[in-house]
CSV table of C-alpha atoms in Angstrom, one decimal:
chain,number,residue,atom,x,y,z
A,1,MET,CA,-48.9,11.4,-3.2
A,2,HIS,CA,-48.1,9.7,-6.3
A,3,LEU,CA,-45.7,7.4,-4.8
A,4,ARG,CA,-48.4,6.5,-1.9
A,5,ARG,CA,-51.2,6.0,-4.4
A,6,SER,CA,-48.9,3.6,-6.7
A,7,LEU,CA,-47.8,1.5,-3.5
A,8,TYR,CA,-51.7,1.2,-2.7
A,9,GLU,CA,-52.6,0.2,-6.1
A,10,GLY,CA,-49.7,-2.2,-6.3
A,11,TYR,CA,-51.0,-3.7,-3.0
A,12,LYS,CA,-54.5,-4.1,-4.1
A,13,THR,CA,-53.3,-5.7,-7.3
A,14,ALA,CA,-51.4,-8.3,-5.4
A,15,HIS,CA,-54.2,-9.0,-3.1
A,16,ASN,CA,-56.7,-9.5,-5.9
A,17,LYS,CA,-54.2,-12.1,-7.3
A,18,LEU,CA,-53.5,-14.0,-4.2
A,19,PHE,CA,-57.1,-14.2,-2.8
A,20,SER,CA,-60.3,-15.8,-4.2
A,21,VAL,CA,-63.5,-13.8,-4.6
A,22,LYS,CA,-66.1,-13.4,-2.1
A,23,ASN,CA,-68.7,-16.3,-2.1
A,24,THR,CA,-70.6,-15.6,1.2
A,25,SER,CA,-73.7,-13.9,0.9
A,26,ASP,CA,-74.3,-11.4,3.5
A,27,PHE,CA,-75.1,-8.1,1.8
A,28,GLN,CA,-77.5,-6.6,4.5
A,29,ALA,CA,-75.0,-7.4,7.3
A,30,THR,CA,-71.8,-6.0,5.4
A,31,GLY,CA,-73.1,-4.1,2.4
A,32,ARG,CA,-70.7,-6.2,0.3
A,33,LEU,CA,-71.6,-8.3,-2.9
A,34,THR,CA,-70.5,-11.5,-4.3
A,35,PRO,CA,-69.7,-11.7,-7.9
A,36,LYS,CA,-73.0,-13.5,-8.5
A,37,GLU,CA,-75.0,-11.1,-6.6
A,38,PHE,CA,-73.4,-8.2,-8.7
A,39,VAL,CA,-74.3,-9.9,-12.0
A,40,GLU,CA,-77.9,-10.5,-10.5
A,41,ALA,CA,-78.3,-6.9,-9.4
A,42,GLY,CA,-77.2,-5.8,-12.7
A,43,ASP,CA,-79.8,-7.7,-14.5
A,44,GLU,CA,-82.3,-6.4,-12.0
A,45,LEU,CA,-81.2,-2.9,-12.9
A,46,ILE,CA,-81.5,-3.5,-16.6
A,47,GLN,CA,-84.9,-4.8,-16.2
A,48,LYS,CA,-86.1,-1.9,-14.3
A,49,ASN,CA,-84.0,0.8,-16.3
A,50,PRO,CA,-83.4,-0.5,-19.7
A,51,VAL,CA,-80.9,2.5,-20.4
A,52,TRP,CA,-78.5,0.4,-18.8
A,53,GLN,CA,-76.5,-2.4,-20.7
A,54,TRP,CA,-74.0,-5.1,-19.9
A,55,VAL,CA,-70.5,-4.7,-21.5
A,56,GLY,CA,-68.5,-7.6,-22.3
A,57,GLY,CA,-64.6,-8.1,-22.2
A,58,PRO,CA,-61.7,-10.4,-22.4
A,59,ASP,CA,-61.9,-13.5,-20.3
A,60,HIS,CA,-58.7,-12.8,-18.5
A,61,VAL,CA,-60.2,-9.4,-17.1
A,62,GLN,CA,-62.3,-9.9,-14.0
A,63,ASP,CA,-62.4,-13.7,-14.9
A,64,TYR,CA,-64.9,-14.2,-12.1
A,65,LEU,CA,-67.5,-12.5,-14.1
A,66,PRO,CA,-69.3,-13.7,-17.3
A,67,ASP,CA,-67.4,-12.7,-20.4
A,68,ASP,CA,-70.5,-10.6,-21.6
A,69,LYS,CA,-71.1,-9.2,-18.3
A,70,LYS,CA,-68.0,-7.5,-17.1
A,71,CYS,CA,-69.6,-4.2,-16.2
A,72,LEU,CA,-72.8,-1.9,-16.6
A,73,VAL,CA,-73.1,1.0,-18.8
A,74,TYR,CA,-75.4,4.0,-19.1
A,75,ARG,CA,-74.4,6.1,-22.2
A,76,GLY,CA,-75.2,9.7,-22.6
A,77,ALA,CA,-75.9,10.7,-19.1
A,78,PRO,CA,-76.3,14.6,-19.2
A,79,CYS,CA,-74.1,17.2,-17.6
A,80,ALA,CA,-75.5,20.6,-18.1
A,81,GLU,CA,-73.4,22.6,-15.7
A,82,ARG,CA,-69.9,22.7,-14.5
A,83,ALA,CA,-69.2,22.3,-10.8
A,84,PRO,CA,-68.6,25.6,-9.0
A,85,VAL,CA,-65.0,26.7,-8.4
A,86,ALA,CA,-65.7,29.7,-6.1
A,87,GLN,CA,-67.0,29.2,-2.7
A,88,THR,CA,-69.6,31.9,-3.2
A,89,ASP,CA,-70.9,30.1,-6.2
A,90,ALA,CA,-71.0,26.7,-4.5
A,91,PRO,CA,-74.2,25.0,-3.4
A,92,VAL,CA,-74.7,24.0,0.2
A,93,GLU,CA,-72.2,21.0,0.9
A,94,THR,CA,-72.3,18.8,4.1
A,95,VAL,CA,-70.4,15.8,5.2
A,96,ASP,CA,-72.6,12.7,5.9
A,97,GLU,CA,-72.3,10.4,8.9
A,98,ASP,CA,-70.7,8.0,6.3
A,99,GLY,CA,-67.9,10.5,5.3
A,100,PHE,CA,-69.1,11.3,1.9
A,101,VAL,CA,-69.3,15.0,0.9
A,102,VAL,CA,-73.0,15.6,-0.2
A,103,THR,CA,-73.8,18.3,-2.4
A,104,GLU,CA,-77.1,19.6,-3.3
A,105,ALA,CA,-77.1,21.0,-7.0
A,106,PRO,CA,-80.0,22.1,-9.1
A,107,LYS,CA,-81.2,19.9,-11.9
A,108,ALA,CA,-80.5,22.2,-14.9
A,109,ALA,CA,-82.8,22.1,-17.9
A,110,LEU,CA,-81.3,20.4,-20.8
A,111,PRO,CA,-80.7,22.3,-23.9
A,112,THR,CA,-82.2,21.0,-27.0
A,113,THR,CA,-79.6,20.5,-29.9
A,114,ALA,CA,-80.6,21.7,-33.2
A,115,VAL,CA,-80.4,19.4,-36.1
A,116,GLU,CA,-80.1,19.9,-39.9
A,117,GLU,CA,-83.5,20.0,-41.6
A,118,GLU,CA,-83.6,16.8,-43.8
A,119,LYS,CA,-82.9,17.7,-47.4
A,120,VAL,CA,-85.0,16.0,-50.0
A,121,LEU,CA,-82.9,15.2,-53.2
A,122,ASN,CA,-84.3,16.2,-56.5
A,123,TRP,CA,-82.9,14.7,-59.6
A,124,ASP,CA,-84.2,17.4,-61.9
A,125,ASP,CA,-81.2,19.7,-62.7
A,126,GLU,CA,-83.3,22.7,-63.3
A,127,ASP,CA,-84.8,22.8,-59.9
A,128,SER,CA,-81.7,21.8,-58.0
A,129,ALA,CA,-80.7,25.4,-57.5
A,130,SER,CA,-83.8,26.5,-56.1
A,131,ASP,CA,-84.1,23.3,-53.9
A,132,ASP,CA,-80.7,24.4,-52.3
A,133,GLU,CA,-82.0,27.8,-51.5
A,134,ASP,CA,-85.0,26.2,-49.7
A,135,VAL,CA,-82.8,24.1,-47.3
A,136,VAL,CA,-82.8,25.4,-43.9
A,137,THR,CA,-79.9,24.5,-41.7
A,138,THR,CA,-79.3,25.2,-38.1
A,139,THR,CA,-76.2,24.6,-36.0
A,140,PRO,CA,-75.8,23.7,-32.4
A,141,ASP,CA,-75.2,26.4,-30.0
A,142,SER,CA,-71.4,26.4,-29.5
A,143,SER,CA,-72.0,28.2,-26.2
A,144,SER,CA,-74.0,25.3,-24.8
A,145,ASN,CA,-72.5,23.8,-21.5
A,146,LEU,CA,-74.0,20.4,-22.2
A,147,ARG,CA,-71.6,17.7,-21.9
A,148,VAL,CA,-72.5,14.0,-21.6
A,149,TYR,CA,-71.0,10.9,-19.7
A,150,ASP,CA,-70.8,7.3,-20.0
A,151,VAL,CA,-71.5,5.9,-16.7
A,152,TYR,CA,-70.0,2.5,-15.9
A,153,ILE,CA,-70.7,0.2,-12.8
A,154,VAL,CA,-67.9,-2.1,-12.2
A,155,TYR,CA,-67.4,-4.9,-9.6
A,156,ASP,CA,-64.3,-4.1,-7.4
A,157,LYS,CA,-62.8,-7.3,-6.2
A,158,TYR,CA,-60.8,-5.7,-3.2
A,159,TYR,CA,-63.6,-3.9,-1.6
A,160,GLU,CA,-66.4,-6.2,-2.8
A,161,THR,CA,-68.8,-3.6,-3.8
A,162,PRO,CA,-69.9,-1.7,-7.0
A,163,ARG,CA,-67.5,1.0,-8.2
A,164,MET,CA,-68.5,3.7,-10.7
A,165,TYR,CA,-66.3,5.2,-13.5
A,166,LEU,CA,-67.4,8.1,-15.8
A,167,VAL,CA,-66.0,8.8,-19.2
A,168,GLY,CA,-66.8,12.5,-20.5
A,169,TYR,CA,-67.4,13.8,-24.0
A,170,ALA,CA,-68.6,16.9,-25.5
A,171,SER,CA,-72.2,17.4,-26.4
A,172,ASP,CA,-71.8,15.5,-29.7
A,173,HIS,CA,-71.0,12.3,-27.6
A,174,VAL,CA,-68.0,11.7,-29.9
A,175,THR,CA,-65.2,14.1,-28.9
A,176,PRO,CA,-63.7,12.9,-25.6
A,177,LEU,CA,-63.1,15.3,-22.8
A,178,THR,CA,-59.5,15.7,-21.3
A,179,THR,CA,-58.7,14.9,-17.7
A,180,ASP,CA,-58.8,18.5,-17.0
A,181,GLN,CA,-62.0,19.2,-18.5
A,182,MET,CA,-63.5,16.3,-16.6
A,183,LYS,CA,-62.2,17.7,-13.2
A,184,GLN,CA,-64.4,20.7,-14.0
A,185,ASP,CA,-67.5,18.6,-13.2
A,186,VAL,CA,-66.2,17.6,-9.8
A,187,TYR,CA,-66.6,19.6,-6.8
A,188,CYS,CA,-63.3,20.7,-5.3
A,189,SER,CA,-64.3,19.2,-2.1
A,190,ASN,CA,-64.5,15.9,-3.4
A,191,TYR,CA,-61.7,15.6,-6.0
A,192,GLY,CA,-58.7,13.9,-4.8
A,193,LYS,CA,-60.7,12.4,-1.9
A,194,THR,CA,-63.8,10.5,-2.8
A,195,VAL,CA,-63.5,11.3,-6.7
A,196,THR,CA,-60.2,10.7,-8.5
A,197,ILE,CA,-59.1,10.2,-12.2
A,198,ASP,CA,-58.4,6.6,-12.9
A,199,PRO,CA,-57.9,4.1,-15.7
A,200,HIS,CA,-61.0,1.9,-16.5
A,201,PRO,CA,-60.3,-1.6,-15.4
A,202,VAL,CA,-62.0,-3.0,-18.5
A,203,LEU,CA,-61.5,-0.5,-21.3
A,204,SER,CA,-58.3,1.1,-19.8
A,205,ILE,CA,-59.3,4.7,-20.7
A,206,PRO,CA,-58.9,7.6,-18.2
A,207,CYS,CA,-62.3,8.2,-16.4
A,208,ILE,CA,-63.6,10.0,-13.3
A,209,SER,CA,-63.8,7.3,-10.5
A,210,ILE,CA,-65.6,7.2,-7.4
A,211,HIS,CA,-63.5,5.7,-4.7
A,212,PRO,CA,-65.3,2.6,-3.1
A,213,CYS,CA,-63.5,2.5,0.2
A,214,ARG,CA,-66.8,3.5,2.0
A,215,HIS,CA,-69.3,2.1,-0.2
A,216,ALA,CA,-70.0,-1.1,1.7
A,217,GLU,CA,-70.3,0.8,5.1
A,218,THR,CA,-72.5,3.5,3.6
A,219,MET,CA,-74.9,1.0,2.0
A,220,CYS,CA,-75.0,-1.0,5.2
A,221,SER,CA,-75.8,2.2,7.0
A,222,LEU,CA,-78.7,3.0,4.7
A,223,MET,CA,-80.1,-0.6,5.3
A,224,CYS,CA,-80.1,-0.1,8.9
A,225,ARG,CA,-82.1,3.2,8.5
A,226,MET,CA,-84.6,1.4,6.3
A,227,GLN,CA,-84.9,-1.4,9.0
A,228,GLN,CA,-85.5,1.2,11.7
A,229,TYR,CA,-88.4,2.9,9.6
A,230,TYR,CA,-89.9,-0.5,8.8
A,231,GLU,CA,-89.8,-1.7,12.5
A,232,ASN,CA,-91.3,1.5,13.6
A,233,GLU,CA,-94.0,1.5,10.9
A,234,LYS,CA,-95.0,-2.2,11.3
A,235,GLY,CA,-94.6,-2.7,15.0
A,236,GLU,CA,-95.3,-6.4,15.9
A,237,GLU,CA,-95.6,-7.3,12.5
A,238,ALA,CA,-91.9,-6.6,12.0
A,239,ARG,CA,-91.1,-9.3,14.4
A,240,ARG,CA,-93.2,-11.9,12.5
A,241,ASN,CA,-91.9,-10.4,9.1
A,242,PRO,CA,-88.4,-9.0,9.7
A,243,PHE,CA,-87.0,-6.7,7.4
A,244,ILE,CA,-84.9,-7.9,4.6
A,245,PHE,CA,-83.2,-6.0,1.8
A,246,PRO,CA,-82.8,-8.2,-1.2
A,247,ALA,CA,-79.3,-8.2,-2.7
A,248,HIS,CA,-80.6,-8.2,-6.3
A,249,LEU,CA,-81.8,-4.5,-5.5
A,250,ALA,CA,-78.2,-3.5,-4.4
A,251,LEU,CA,-77.4,-1.4,-7.3
A,252,LEU,CA,-80.5,0.7,-7.0
A,253,LEU,CA,-79.4,1.5,-3.5
A,254,PHE,CA,-75.9,2.1,-4.6
A,255,LEU,CA,-77.1,4.6,-7.4
A,256,LYS,CA,-79.2,6.5,-4.8
A,257,PHE,CA,-76.6,7.4,-2.5
A,258,ILE,CA,-73.7,7.7,-5.1
A,259,SER,CA,-75.7,10.3,-7.2
A,260,THR,CA,-75.0,12.9,-4.2
A,261,VAL,CA,-71.2,12.8,-4.8
A,262,LEU,CA,-71.4,14.1,-8.5
A,263,PRO,CA,-74.9,15.8,-8.6
A,264,THR,CA,-74.0,17.9,-11.7
A,265,ILE,CA,-74.0,14.4,-13.7
A,266,GLN,CA,-77.6,13.3,-14.0
A,267,TYR,CA,-77.3,9.4,-14.0
A,268,ASP,CA,-79.8,8.4,-11.2
A,269,ILE,CA,-82.9,7.5,-13.0
A,270,SER,CA,-84.0,5.0,-10.4
A,271,SER,CA,-87.6,6.2,-9.9
A,272,GLY,CA,-89.9,4.9,-7.3
A,273,PHE,CA,-87.2,3.9,-4.9
A,274,ASP,CA,-86.5,6.4,-2.2
A,275,LEU,CA,-83.9,6.2,0.7
A,276,ILE,CA,-85.2,6.8,4.3
């Protein structure tokens, strides 16, 4: 399995070096983006949801993208529950028509983290002892299941689509999770198939990665459903004004469908944008 994966990754690397990037705009027909469209879609995502930010990188990494726009990041996406490991505990899972395992998981209420009450310094030595006694401190609940993830969206040159990477931390957003801990947040039916642990292409750190081999096909299928709904609703008007899905909204569409793959990590905040 590891040999097969190594050969596959080697082939992709060689392909990316030998072939130039996509420059034909045909997102609605193919579900694929050019690097220019990826940047425009990233700018649109940031405008609509400012929690997302661009991340820069060395000019030799993904040299077809601007130095200050190598990938997008949403820092601190909450993950309040571990993925079930026993079949009896697992929520309902289905395989959609595009081949993704879709899981319905409840949105858990996020625990609040207690903080130390601010201490006011008193320069009077006589009062310092009593002041210390008045300080009330609270400590975070060590039993809390809360973890946080930094969610990255990267342009994948080989598949010509967005690709998602997630880096996990403990609730302090400082202590990194091990790969085994990150696996606990992935449903068994997805891990090793649509979800793997891979190095980040810009940061070179281990991440949860959602494999993009069906991303273009899935987004194209979703746009076809939207078009059918639009034509059924508009009737004759749809002939005069045909359905066009703008490429600059591609990442909103991407986040909507990809959120079903890792439902325990709450990174889809694209309100007001629903799939048909």
